Short mmCIF file of C-alpha atoms in Angstrom, two decimals:
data_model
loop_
_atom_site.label_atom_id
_atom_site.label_comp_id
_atom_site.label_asym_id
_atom_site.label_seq_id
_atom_site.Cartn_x
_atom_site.Cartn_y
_atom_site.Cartn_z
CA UNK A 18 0.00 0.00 0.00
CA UNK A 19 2.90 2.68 0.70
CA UNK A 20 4.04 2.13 -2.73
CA UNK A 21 0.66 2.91 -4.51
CA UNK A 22 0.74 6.77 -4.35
CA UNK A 23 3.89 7.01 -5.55
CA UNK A 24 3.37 4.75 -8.73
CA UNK A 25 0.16 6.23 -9.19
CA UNK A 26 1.80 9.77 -9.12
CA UNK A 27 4.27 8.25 -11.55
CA UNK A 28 1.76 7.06 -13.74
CA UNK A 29 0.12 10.76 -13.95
CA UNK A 30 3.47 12.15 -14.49
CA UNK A 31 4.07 9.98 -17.81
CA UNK A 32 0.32 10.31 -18.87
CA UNK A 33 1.15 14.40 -19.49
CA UNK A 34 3.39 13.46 -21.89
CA UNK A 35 2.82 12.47 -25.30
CA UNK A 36 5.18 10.03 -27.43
CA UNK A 37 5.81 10.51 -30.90
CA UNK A 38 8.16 8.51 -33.08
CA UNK A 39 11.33 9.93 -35.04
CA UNK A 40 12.11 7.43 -37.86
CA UNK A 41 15.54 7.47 -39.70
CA UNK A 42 15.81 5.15 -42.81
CA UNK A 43 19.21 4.11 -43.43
CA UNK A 44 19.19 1.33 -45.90
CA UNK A 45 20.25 3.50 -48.89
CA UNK A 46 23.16 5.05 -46.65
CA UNK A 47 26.93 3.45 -47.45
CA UNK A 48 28.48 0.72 -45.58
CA UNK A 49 30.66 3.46 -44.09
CA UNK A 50 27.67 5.84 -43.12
CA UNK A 51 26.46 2.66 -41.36
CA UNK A 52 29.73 2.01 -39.33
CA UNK A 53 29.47 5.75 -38.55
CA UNK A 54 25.86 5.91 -37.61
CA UNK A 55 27.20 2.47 -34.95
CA UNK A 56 29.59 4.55 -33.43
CA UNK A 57 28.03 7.80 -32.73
CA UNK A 58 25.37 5.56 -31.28
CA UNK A 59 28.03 4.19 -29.02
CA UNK A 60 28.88 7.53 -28.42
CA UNK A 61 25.41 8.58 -27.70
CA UNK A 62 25.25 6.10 -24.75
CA UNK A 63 28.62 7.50 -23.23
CA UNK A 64 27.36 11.12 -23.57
CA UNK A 65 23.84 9.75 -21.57
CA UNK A 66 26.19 8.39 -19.45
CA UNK A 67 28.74 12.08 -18.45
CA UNK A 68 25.97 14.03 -18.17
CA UNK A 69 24.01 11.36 -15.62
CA UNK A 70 27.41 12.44 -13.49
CA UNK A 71 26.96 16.19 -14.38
CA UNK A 72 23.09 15.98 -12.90
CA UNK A 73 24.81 13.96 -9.84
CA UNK A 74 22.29 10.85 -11.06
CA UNK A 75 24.70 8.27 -12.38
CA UNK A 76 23.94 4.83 -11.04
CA UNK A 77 20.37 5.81 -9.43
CA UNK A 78 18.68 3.82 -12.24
CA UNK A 79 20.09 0.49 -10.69
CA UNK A 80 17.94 1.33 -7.65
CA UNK A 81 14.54 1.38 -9.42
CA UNK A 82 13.30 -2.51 -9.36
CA UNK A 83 12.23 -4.19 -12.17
CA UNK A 84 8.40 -4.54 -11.13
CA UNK A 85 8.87 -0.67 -11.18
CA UNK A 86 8.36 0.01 -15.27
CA UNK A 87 6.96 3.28 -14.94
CA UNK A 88 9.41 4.63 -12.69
CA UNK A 89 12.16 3.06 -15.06
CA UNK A 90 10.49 5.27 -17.84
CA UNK A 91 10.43 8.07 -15.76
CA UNK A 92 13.66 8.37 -14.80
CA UNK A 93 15.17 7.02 -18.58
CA UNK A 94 12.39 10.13 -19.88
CA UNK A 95 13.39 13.03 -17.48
CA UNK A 96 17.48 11.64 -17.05
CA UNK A 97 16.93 11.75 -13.60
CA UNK A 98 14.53 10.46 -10.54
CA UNK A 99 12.32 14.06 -10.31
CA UNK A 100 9.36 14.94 -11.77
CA UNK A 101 9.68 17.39 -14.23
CA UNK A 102 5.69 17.60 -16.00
CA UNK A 103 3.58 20.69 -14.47
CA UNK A 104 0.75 19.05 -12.48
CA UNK A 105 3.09 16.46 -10.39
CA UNK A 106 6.82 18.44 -10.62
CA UNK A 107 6.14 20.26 -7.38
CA UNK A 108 4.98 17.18 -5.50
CA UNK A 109 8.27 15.13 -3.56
CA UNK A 110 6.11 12.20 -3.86
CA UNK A 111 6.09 11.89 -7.62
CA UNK A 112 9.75 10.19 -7.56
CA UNK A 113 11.29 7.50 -9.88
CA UNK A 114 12.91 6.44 -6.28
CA UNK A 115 11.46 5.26 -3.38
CA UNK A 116 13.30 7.44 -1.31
CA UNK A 117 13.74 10.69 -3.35
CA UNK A 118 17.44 11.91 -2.87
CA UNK A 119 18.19 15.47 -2.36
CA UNK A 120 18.74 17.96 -5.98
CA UNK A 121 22.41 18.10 -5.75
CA UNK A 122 24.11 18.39 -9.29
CA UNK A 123 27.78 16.66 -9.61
CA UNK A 124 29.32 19.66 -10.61
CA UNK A 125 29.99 21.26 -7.44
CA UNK A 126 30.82 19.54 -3.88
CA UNK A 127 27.48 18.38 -2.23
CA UNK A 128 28.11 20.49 1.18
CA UNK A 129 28.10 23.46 -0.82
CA UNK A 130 25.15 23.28 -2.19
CA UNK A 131 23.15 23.09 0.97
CA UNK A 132 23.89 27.34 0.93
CA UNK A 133 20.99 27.92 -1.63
CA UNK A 134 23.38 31.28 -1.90
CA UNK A 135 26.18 29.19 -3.08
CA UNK A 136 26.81 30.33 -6.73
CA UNK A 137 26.98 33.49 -5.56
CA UNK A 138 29.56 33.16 -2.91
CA UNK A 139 31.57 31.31 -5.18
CA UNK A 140 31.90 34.46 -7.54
CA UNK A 141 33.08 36.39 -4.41
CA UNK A 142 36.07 34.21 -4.49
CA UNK A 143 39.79 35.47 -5.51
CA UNK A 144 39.48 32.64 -8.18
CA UNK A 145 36.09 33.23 -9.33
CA UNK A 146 36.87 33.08 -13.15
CA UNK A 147 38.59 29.70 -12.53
CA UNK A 148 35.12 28.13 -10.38
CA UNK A 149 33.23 29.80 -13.39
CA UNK A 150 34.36 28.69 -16.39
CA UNK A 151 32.13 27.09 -18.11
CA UNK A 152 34.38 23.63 -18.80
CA UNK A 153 35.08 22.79 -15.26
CA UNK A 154 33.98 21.61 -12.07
CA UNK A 155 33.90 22.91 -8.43
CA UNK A 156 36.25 20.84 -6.32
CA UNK A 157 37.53 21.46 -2.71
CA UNK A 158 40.66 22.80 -3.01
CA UNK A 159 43.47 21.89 0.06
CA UNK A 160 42.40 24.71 2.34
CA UNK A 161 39.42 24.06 4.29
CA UNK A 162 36.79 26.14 2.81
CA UNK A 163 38.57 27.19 -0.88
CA UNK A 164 37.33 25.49 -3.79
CA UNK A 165 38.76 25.27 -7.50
CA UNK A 166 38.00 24.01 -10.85
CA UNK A 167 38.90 20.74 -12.26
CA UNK A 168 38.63 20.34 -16.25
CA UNK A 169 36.04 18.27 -17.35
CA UNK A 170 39.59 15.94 -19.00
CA UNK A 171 40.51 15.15 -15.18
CA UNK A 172 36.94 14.47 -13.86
CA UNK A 173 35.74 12.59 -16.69
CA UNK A 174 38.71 11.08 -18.30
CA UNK A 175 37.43 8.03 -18.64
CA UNK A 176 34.18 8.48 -20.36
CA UNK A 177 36.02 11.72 -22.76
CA UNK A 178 38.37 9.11 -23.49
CA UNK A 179 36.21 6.18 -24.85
CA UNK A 180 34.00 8.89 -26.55
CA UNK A 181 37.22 10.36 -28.62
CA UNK A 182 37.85 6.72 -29.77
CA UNK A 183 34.53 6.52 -31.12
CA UNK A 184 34.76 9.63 -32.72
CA UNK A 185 38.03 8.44 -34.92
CA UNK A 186 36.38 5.30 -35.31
CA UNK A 187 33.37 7.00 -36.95
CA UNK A 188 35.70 8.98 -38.96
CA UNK A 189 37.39 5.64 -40.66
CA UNK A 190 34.95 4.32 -42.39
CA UNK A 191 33.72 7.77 -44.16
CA UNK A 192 34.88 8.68 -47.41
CA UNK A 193 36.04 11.77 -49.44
CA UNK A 194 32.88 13.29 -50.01
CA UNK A 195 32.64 14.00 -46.28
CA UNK A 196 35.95 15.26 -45.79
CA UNK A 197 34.37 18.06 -43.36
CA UNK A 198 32.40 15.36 -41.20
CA UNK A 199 35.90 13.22 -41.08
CA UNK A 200 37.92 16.44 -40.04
CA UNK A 201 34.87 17.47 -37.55
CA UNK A 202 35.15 14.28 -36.20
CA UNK A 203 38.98 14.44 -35.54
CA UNK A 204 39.05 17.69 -34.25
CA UNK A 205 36.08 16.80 -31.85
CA UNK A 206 38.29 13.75 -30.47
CA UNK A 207 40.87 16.27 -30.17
CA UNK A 208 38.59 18.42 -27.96
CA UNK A 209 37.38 15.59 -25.65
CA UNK A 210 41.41 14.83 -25.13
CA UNK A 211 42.06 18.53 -23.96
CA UNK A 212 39.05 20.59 -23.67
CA UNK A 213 40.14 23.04 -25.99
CA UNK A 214 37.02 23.07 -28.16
CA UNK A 215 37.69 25.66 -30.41
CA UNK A 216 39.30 23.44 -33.12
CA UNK A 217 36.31 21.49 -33.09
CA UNK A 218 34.26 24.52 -33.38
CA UNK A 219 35.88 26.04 -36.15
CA UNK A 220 35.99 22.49 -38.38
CA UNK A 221 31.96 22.68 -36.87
CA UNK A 222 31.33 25.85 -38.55
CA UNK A 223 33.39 25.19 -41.27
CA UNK A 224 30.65 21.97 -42.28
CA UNK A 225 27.43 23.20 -44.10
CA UNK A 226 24.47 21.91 -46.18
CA UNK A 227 26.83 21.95 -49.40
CA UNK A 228 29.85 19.87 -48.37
CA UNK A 229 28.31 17.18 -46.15
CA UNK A 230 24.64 14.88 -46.13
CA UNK A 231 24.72 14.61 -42.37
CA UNK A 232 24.81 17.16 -39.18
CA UNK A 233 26.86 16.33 -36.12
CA UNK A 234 27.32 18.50 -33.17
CA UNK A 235 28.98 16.55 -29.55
CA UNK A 236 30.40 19.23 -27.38
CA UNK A 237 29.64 20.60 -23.81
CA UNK A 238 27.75 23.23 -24.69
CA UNK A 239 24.43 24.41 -23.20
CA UNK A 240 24.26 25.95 -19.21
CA UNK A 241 20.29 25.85 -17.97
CA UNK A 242 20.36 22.36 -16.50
CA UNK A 243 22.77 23.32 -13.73
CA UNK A 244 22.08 26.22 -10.77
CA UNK A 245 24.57 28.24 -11.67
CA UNK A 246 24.00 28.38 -15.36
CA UNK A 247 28.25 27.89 -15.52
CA UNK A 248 29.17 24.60 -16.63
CA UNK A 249 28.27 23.28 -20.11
CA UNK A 250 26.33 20.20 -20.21
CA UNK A 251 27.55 17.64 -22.76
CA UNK A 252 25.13 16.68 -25.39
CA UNK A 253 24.90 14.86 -28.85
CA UNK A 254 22.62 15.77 -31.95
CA UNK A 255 23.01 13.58 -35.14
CA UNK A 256 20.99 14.65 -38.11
CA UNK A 257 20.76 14.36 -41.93
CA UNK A 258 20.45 17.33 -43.81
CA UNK A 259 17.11 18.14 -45.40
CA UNK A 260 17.57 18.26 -49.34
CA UNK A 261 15.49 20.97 -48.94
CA UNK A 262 17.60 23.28 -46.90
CA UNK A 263 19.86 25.13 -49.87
CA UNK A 264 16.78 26.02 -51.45
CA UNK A 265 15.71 28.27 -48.39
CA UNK A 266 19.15 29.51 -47.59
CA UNK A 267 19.19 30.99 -51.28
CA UNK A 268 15.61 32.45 -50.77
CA UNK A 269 16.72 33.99 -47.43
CA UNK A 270 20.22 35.08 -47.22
CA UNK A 271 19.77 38.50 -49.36
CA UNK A 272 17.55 39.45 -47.11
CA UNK A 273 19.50 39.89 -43.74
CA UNK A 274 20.74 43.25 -44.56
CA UNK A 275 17.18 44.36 -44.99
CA UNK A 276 15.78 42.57 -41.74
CA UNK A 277 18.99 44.27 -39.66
CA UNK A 278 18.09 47.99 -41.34
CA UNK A 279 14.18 47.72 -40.39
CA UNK A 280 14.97 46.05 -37.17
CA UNK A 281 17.72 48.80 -36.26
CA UNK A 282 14.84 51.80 -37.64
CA UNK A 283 12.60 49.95 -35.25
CA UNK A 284 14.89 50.21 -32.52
CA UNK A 285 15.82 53.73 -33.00
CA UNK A 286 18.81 55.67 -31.83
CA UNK A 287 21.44 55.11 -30.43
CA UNK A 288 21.50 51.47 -32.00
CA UNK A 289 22.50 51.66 -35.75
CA UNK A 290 22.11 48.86 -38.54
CA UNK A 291 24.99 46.60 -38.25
CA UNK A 292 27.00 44.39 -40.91
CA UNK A 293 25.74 41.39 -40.08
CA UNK A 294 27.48 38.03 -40.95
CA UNK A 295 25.30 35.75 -39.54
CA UNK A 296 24.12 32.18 -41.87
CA UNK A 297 20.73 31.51 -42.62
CA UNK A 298 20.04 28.00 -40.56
CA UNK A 299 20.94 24.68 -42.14
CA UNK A 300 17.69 22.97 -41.65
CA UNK A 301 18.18 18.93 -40.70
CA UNK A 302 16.46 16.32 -39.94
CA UNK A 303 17.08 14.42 -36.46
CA UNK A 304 18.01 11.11 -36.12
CA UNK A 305 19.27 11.61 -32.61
CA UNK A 306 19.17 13.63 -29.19
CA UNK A 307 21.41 12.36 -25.96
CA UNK A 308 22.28 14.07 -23.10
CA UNK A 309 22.02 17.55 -23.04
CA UNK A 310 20.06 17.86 -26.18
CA UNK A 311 17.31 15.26 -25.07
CA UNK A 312 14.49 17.25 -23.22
CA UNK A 313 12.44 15.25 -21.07
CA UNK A 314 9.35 17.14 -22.75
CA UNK A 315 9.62 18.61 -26.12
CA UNK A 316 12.53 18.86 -28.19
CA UNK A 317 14.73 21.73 -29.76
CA UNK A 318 13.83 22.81 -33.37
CA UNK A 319 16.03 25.58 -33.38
CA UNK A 320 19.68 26.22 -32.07
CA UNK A 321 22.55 29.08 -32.58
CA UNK A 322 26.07 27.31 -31.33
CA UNK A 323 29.29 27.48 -30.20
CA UNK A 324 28.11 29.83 -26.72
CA UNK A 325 31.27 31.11 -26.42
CA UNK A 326 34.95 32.25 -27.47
CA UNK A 327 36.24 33.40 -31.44
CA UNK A 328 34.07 30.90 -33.41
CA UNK A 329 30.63 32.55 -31.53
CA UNK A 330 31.61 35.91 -31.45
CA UNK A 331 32.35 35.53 -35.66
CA UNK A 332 28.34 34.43 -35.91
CA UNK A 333 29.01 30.54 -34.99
CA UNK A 334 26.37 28.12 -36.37
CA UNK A 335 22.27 27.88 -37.08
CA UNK A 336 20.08 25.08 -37.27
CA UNK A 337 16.90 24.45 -37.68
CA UNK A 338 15.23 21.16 -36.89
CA UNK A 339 12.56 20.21 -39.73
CA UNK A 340 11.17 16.88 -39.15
CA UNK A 341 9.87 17.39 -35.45
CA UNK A 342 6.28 18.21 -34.52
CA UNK A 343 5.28 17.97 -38.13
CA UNK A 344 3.76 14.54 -36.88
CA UNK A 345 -0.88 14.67 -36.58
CA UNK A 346 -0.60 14.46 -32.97
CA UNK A 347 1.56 17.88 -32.77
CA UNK A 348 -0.14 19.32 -35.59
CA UNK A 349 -3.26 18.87 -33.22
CA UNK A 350 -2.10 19.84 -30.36
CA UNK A 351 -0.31 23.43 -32.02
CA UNK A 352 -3.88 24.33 -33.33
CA UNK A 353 -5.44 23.70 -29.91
CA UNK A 354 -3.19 26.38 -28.25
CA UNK A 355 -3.53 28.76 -31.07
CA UNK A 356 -7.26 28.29 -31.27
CA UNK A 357 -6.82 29.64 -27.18
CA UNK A 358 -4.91 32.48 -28.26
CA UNK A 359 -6.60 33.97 -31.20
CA UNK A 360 -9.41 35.34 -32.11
CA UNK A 361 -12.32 33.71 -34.06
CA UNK A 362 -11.24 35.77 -37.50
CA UNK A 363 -7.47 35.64 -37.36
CA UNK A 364 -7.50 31.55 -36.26
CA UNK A 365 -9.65 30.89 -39.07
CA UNK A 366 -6.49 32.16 -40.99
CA UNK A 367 -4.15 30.20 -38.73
CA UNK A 368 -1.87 26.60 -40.17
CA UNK A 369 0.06 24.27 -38.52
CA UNK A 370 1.22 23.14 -42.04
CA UNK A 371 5.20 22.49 -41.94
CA UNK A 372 6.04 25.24 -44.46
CA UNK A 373 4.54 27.81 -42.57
CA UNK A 374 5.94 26.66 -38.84
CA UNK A 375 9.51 25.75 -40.33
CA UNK A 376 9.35 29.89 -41.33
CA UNK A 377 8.74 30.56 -37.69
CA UNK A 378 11.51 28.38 -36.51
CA UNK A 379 14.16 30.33 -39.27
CA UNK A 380 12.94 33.28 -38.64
CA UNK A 381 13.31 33.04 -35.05
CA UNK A 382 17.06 31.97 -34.81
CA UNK A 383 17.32 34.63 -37.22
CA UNK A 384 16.54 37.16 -35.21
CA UNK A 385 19.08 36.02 -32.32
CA UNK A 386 21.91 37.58 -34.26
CA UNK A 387 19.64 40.77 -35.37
CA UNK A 388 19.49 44.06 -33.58
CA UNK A 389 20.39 44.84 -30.45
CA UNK A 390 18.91 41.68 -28.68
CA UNK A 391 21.59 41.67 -25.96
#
């Protein structure tokens, strides 16, 4: 009887979500796009695995029993024990575990974050840009109460290591018409061997919908899972790239100088029109999402990457995801939130047709590099 309520609450939990199926067929792909899909898969599974330790979760799975399915799926679904949909998140009893463990992340020592202050005391200290940077983790240092940051190559050697060989593996069985994948590849390796990312991010950028069929991105990159919004969560996206994509990047790329000029008259004085270098978004079709880039609701259509350093700060990368939520059951459940929003007239005009919400999704990472958004 003690178990009921929480499996019950469980139960509710998964019931707000709604499954949908992402299908990838592969059986015109090469021999070596096979071998390479295989190990990015492996790679997928060791990226799940680092970022379990970055949420402080690795190895809570094995306490979930196996007469527990729904709990199993909640924790596999949310990467962690805690509710996470909006009518059970706020209740403790809604737990994959059956006694829920306290929200400690692994990326900082577990006494500190019993200060719910923490993350700011930490940038009080005399090595504040060290605790801060965003490819680290908080350690304790030798004198009692001083703390400094480990790189991620020294806490998580192992699992960088066996993802770099997967990587290289990938690389070997490609061929020359995806030289830029094969140096991407290599370079990433590189970057999970030293943390120094900004190779990878330049032979990243440097890949686009003309010289390769398929879209990789593994890198720590994103900062919201975490409470300090420092430490970049490793995460994996593999996608193909939608035939369709050059088409709209020929439509749209003439007209960024126009969208900066109205956007800058909007904005008036003293912001001025820039020269703006931005890419229109490769659009791509997902095979796969781990870690970081696997939401336990929804899922990204739309991302501007590298965060950070010389590649980001020359206009970094754009992509625009265009085979999710163009499934009936999203289509349906997109018109039932803009049928709340609208009026009668103007929701009579309204679509949920892919063409039109694909627009949406450019136009909106668009407008990230446009103006004076920061």
């Amino acid at each position: 009887p003690a178990e009921q309520k929480p499996r019950q609450l469980v139960v509710d939990h998964l019931a707000q979500g709604r499954p949908t199926l992402v299908a990838t067929d592969l059986t015109q792909a090469s021999e070596g796009e096979k071998r390479f899909v295989e190990h990015m898969l492996n790679a997928a599974e060791l990226i799940e695995r680092l970022y379990a330790r970055q949420k402080g979760v690795f190895g809570m799975q094995a306490e979930i029993p196996e007469s527990d399915p729904g709990s199993q799926a909640l924790f596999h679904r949310n990467q962690s024990p805690f509710g996470e949909a909006p009518k059970t998140e706020n209740d403790p009893a809604c737990n994959a575990l059956a006694t829920p463990p306290p929200r400690v992340v692994g990326l900082y020592p577990a006494e500190l974050q019993k200060d719910e202050n923490f993350c700011a005391a930490l940038q009080k200290e005399s090595n504040a840009r060290e605790l801060m940077d965003h490819f680290t983790a908080v350690v304790a240092a030798d004198r009692p109460g001083t703390f400094r940051g480990l790189p991620y190559t020294e806490v998580y050697r192992q699992e960088m290591e066996a993802i770099a060989r997967e990587l290289e593996l990938g690389a070997q069985g490609l061929d020359d018409q995806e030289a830029a994948l094969k140096k991407y590849l290599t370079a990433a390796a590189q970057g999970f061997r030293t943390n120094d990312w900004e190779p990878a991010n330049e032979a990243w950028v440097a890949m686009n919908a003309q010289n390769s069929k398929w879209y990789l991105r593994i890198a720590p990159d994103e900062v919201y899972y975490e409470p300090c919004a420092w430490k970049a969560g490793f995460a994996l996206q593999l996608a193909r790239i939608n035939p369709d994509s050059i088409e709209w990047q020929q439509k749209l790329d003439p007209m960024k100088k126009e969208m900066e000029e109205q956007l800058a008259q909007m904005a008036g004085k003293p912001y001025r029109a820039r020269d703006v270098q931005f890419k229109i978004p490769d659009f791509i079709d997902v095979v796969l999402n781990a870690g970081d880039a696997r939401s336990a609701h929804g899922a990204i259509i739309g991302q501007s990457l590298p965060n950070w350093g010389p590649v980001a700060e020359k206009g970094g990368r754009t992509v625009a995801m265009t085979n999710l939520y163009t499934d009936v059951d999203s289509r349906n459940t997109q018109a039932e939130l803009m049928s709340s929003v609208f009026c009668k007239n103007t929701n009579a005009l309204a679509t949920t047709d892919a063409r039109e919400t694909l627009i949406g999704t450019v136009l909106h990472e668009a407008a990230h590099n446009l103006g004076p958004s920061h």
